[in-house]
Tab-separated table of C-alpha atoms in Angstrom:
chain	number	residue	atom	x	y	z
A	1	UNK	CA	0.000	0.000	0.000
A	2	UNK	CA	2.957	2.221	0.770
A	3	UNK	CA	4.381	1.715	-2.756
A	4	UNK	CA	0.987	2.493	-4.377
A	5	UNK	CA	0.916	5.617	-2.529
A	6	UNK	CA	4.175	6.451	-3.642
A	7	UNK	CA	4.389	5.649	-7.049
A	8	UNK	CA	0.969	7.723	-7.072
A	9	UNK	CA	2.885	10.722	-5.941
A	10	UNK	CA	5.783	10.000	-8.338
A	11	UNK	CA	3.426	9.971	-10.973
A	12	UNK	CA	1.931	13.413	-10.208
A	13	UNK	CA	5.586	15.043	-9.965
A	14	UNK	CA	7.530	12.928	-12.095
A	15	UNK	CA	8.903	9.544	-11.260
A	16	UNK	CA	12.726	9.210	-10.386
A	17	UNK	CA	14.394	5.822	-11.707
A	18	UNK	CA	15.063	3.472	-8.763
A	19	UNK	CA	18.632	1.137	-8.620
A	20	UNK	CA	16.240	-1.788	-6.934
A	21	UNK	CA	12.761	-1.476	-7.623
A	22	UNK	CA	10.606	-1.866	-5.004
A	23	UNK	CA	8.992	-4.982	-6.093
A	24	UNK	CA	12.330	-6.860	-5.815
A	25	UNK	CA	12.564	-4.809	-2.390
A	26	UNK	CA	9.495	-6.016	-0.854
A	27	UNK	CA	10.098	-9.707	-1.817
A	28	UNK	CA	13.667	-11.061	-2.297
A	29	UNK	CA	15.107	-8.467	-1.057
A	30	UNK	CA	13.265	-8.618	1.966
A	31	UNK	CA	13.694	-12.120	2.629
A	32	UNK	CA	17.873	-12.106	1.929
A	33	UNK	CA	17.642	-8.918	4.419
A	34	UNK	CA	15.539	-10.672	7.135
A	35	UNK	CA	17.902	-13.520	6.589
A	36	UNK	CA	21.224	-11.933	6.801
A	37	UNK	CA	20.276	-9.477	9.837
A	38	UNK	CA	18.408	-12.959	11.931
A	39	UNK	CA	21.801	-14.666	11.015
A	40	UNK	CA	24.000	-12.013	12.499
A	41	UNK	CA	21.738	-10.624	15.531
A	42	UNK	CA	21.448	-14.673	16.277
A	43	UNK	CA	24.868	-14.750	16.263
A	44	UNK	CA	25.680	-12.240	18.465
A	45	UNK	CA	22.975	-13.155	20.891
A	46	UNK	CA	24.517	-16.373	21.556
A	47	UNK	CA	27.889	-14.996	21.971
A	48	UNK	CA	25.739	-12.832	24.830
A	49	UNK	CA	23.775	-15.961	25.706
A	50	UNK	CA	27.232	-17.925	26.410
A	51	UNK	CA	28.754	-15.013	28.717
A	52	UNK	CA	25.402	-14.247	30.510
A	53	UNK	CA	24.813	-18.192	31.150
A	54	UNK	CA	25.337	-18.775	35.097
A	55	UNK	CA	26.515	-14.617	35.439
A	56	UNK	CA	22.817	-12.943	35.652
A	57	UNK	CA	21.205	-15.557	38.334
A	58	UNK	CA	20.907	-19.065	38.907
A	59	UNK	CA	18.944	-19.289	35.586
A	60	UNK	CA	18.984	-22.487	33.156
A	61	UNK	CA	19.602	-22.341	29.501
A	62	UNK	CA	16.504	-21.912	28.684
A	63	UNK	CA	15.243	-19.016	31.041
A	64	UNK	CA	18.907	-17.532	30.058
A	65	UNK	CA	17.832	-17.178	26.083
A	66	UNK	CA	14.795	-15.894	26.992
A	67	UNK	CA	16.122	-13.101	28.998
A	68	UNK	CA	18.739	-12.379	26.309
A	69	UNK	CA	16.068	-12.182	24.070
A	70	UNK	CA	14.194	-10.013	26.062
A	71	UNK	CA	16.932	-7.532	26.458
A	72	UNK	CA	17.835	-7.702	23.215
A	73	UNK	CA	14.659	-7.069	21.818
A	74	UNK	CA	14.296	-3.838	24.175
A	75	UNK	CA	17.848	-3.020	24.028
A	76	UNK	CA	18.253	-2.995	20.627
A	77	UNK	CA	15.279	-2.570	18.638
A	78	UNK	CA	12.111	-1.185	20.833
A	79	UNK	CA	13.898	1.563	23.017
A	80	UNK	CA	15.551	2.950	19.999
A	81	UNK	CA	12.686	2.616	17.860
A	82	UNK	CA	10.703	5.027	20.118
A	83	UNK	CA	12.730	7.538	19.143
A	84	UNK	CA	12.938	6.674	15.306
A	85	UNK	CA	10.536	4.153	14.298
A	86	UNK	CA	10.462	2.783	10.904
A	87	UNK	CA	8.664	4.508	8.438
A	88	UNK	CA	7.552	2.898	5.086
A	89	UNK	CA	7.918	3.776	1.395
A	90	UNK	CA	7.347	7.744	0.758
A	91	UNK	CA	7.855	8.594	3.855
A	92	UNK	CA	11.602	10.165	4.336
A	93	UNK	CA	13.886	12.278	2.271
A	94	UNK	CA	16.474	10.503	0.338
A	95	UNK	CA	18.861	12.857	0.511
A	96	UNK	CA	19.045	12.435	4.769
A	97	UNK	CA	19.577	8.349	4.409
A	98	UNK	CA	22.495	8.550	5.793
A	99	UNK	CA	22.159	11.199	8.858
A	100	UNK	CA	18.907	9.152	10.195
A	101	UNK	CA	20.491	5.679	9.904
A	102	UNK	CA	23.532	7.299	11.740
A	103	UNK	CA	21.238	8.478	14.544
A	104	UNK	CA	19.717	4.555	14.490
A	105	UNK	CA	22.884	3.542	15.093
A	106	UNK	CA	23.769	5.586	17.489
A	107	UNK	CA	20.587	5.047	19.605
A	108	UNK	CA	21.410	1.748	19.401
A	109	UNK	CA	25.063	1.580	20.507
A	110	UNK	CA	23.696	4.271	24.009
A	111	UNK	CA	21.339	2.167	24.612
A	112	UNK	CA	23.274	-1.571	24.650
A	113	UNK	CA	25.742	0.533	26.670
A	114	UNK	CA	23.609	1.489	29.029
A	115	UNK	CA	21.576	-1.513	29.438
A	116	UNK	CA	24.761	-3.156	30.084
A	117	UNK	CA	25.854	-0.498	32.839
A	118	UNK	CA	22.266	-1.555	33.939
A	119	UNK	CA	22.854	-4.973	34.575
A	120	UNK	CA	26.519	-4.184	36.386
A	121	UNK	CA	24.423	-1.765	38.483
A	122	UNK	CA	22.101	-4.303	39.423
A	123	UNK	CA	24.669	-7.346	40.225
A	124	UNK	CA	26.229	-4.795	42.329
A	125	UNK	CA	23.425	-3.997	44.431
A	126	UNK	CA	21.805	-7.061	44.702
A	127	UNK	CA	23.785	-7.817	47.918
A	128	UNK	CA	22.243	-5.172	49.919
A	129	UNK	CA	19.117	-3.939	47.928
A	130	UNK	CA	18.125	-7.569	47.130
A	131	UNK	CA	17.858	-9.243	43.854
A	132	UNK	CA	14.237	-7.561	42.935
A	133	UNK	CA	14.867	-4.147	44.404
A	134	UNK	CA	17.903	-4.156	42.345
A	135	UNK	CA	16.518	-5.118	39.646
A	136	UNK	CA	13.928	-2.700	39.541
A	137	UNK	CA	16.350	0.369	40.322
A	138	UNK	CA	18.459	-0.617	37.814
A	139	UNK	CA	15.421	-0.632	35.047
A	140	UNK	CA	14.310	2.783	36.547
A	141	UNK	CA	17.894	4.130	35.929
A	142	UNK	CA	18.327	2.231	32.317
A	143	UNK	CA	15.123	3.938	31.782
A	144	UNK	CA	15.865	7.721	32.819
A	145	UNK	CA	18.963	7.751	31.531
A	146	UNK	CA	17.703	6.588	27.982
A	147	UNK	CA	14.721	9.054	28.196
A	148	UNK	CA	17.445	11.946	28.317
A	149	UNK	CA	19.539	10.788	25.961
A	150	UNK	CA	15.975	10.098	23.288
A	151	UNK	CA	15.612	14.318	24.591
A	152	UNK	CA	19.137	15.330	23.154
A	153	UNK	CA	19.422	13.658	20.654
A	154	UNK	CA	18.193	15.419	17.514
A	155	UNK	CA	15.138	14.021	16.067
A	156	UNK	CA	14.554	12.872	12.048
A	157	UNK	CA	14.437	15.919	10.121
A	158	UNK	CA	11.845	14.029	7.707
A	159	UNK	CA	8.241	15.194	8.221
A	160	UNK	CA	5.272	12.795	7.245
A	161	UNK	CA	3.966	14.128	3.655
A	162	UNK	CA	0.978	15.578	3.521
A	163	UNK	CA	-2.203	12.881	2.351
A	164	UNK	CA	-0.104	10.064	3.674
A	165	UNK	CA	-2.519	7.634	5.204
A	166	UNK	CA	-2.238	7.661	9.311
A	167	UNK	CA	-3.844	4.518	9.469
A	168	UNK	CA	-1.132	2.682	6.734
A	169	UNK	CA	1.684	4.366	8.541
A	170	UNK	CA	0.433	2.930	11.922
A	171	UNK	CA	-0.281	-0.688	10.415
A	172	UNK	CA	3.785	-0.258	8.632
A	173	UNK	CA	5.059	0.558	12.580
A	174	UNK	CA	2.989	-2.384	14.382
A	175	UNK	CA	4.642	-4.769	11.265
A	176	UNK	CA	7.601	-3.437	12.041
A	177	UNK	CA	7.422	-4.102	15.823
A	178	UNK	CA	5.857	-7.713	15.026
A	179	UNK	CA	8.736	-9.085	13.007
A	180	UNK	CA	11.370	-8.280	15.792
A	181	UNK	CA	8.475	-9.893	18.451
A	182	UNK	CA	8.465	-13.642	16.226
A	183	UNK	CA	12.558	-13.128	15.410
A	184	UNK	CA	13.384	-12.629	19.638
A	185	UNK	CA	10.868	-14.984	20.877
A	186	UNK	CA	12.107	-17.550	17.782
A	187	UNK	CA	15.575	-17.155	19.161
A	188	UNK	CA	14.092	-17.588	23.090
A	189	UNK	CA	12.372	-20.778	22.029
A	190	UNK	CA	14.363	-22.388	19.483
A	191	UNK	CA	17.849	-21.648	20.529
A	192	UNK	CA	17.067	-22.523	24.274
A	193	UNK	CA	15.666	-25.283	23.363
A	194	UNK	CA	19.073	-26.881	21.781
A	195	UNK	CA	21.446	-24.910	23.788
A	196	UNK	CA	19.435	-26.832	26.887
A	197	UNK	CA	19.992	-30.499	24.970
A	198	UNK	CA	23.858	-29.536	23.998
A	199	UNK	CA	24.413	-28.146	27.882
A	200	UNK	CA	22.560	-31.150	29.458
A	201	UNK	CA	24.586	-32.627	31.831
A	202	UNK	CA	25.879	-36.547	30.298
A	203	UNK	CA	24.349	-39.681	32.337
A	204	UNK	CA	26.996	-41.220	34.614
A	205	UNK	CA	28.625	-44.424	33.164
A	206	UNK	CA	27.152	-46.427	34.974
A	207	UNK	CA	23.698	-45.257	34.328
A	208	UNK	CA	24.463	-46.200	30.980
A	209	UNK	CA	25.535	-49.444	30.975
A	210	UNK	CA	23.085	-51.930	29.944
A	211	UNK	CA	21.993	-54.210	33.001
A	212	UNK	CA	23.060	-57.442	32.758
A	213	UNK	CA	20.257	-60.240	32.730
A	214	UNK	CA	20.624	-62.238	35.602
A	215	UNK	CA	22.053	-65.534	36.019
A	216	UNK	CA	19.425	-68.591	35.484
């Protein structure tokens, strides 16, 4: 529906020739992208999965990935995305690519920092706070502390055109929020689901030795 709406507009003001058309965008190219970026954000969640196993609580494999998950999916897409959600087709000047997926970035990088400053805080008070007390002040700080950064930092320059459809822009955002929801709970289910079988603990020998039948 985005695309319709733009190539509408292109129409009316003349239509500017595209190096990938968004046809191949919104179907190969979409599925090599969602490939590529579940490969690498998969990777690097295990890598986080492997150092946070038996280092955030007395958690299990399983309740590990989906707390990784969890954090990663606030951490690294939702937090920043309050402060520059996705936008579809027509919506964004071409010429400012590059400043507004600098300041993605950069939301991103604060707030991984800080949520891992978050977790150090918490660790560290746990002792005399308590585990849940510490937990929730170090949330409230991860939280402040990201609200002032989301103040300073500029916001996108690109202003929604006039006609575009509020309703289509909202349905593009919740899309946008959905895929990250079934790639981070994918990753919580499936990957702690084998990392549980690969980090089960081996039967003792002797368990698994066949009994011998005894004599008649």
């Amino acid at each position: 529906d985005a695309t319709a709406h733009e190539h509408g507009t292109a129409d009316a003001g003349g239509e500017e020739e595209e190096l990938v058309s968004r046809d191949v965008q919104s179907t190969a190219g979409l599925a090599t992208g969602v490939l590529v970026y579940g490969v690498a954000v998969g990777g690097i969640a295990a890598l986080a999965f492997c150092f946070a196993l038996g280092r955030v609580g007395r958690f299990g494999p399983r309740a590990t990935a989906a707390l990784v998950a969890g954090a990663a999916f606030v951490t690294v897409y939702f937090v920043p995305f309050l402060k520059y959600p996705a936008n579809p087709p027509a919506v964004g000047n071409p010429d400012t690519i590059g400043k507004r997926t600098a300041l993605f970035f950069l939301m991103i990088a604060l707030s991984v920092l800080i949520g891992v400053a978050a977790v150090i805080l918490g660790k560290r008070l746990a002792p005399r706070l308590g585990t849940w007390n510490a937990t929730v002040a170090a949330g409230l700080g991860y939280a402040v502390v990201m609200a002032v950064l989301a103040f300073v930092l500029p916001p996108n320059d690109d202003a929604i055109p006039d006609g575009f459809p509020a309703a289509l822009l909202w349905d593009f955002r919740l899309a946008s929020i959905g895929l990250q929801v079934v790639l981070w709970t994918g990753f919580a289910l499936l990957f702690g689901t084998l990392a549980d079988r690969a980090l089960a603990p081996a039967a003792p020998a002797a368990e698994r030795a066949p009994v011998a039948a005894p004599a008649v």
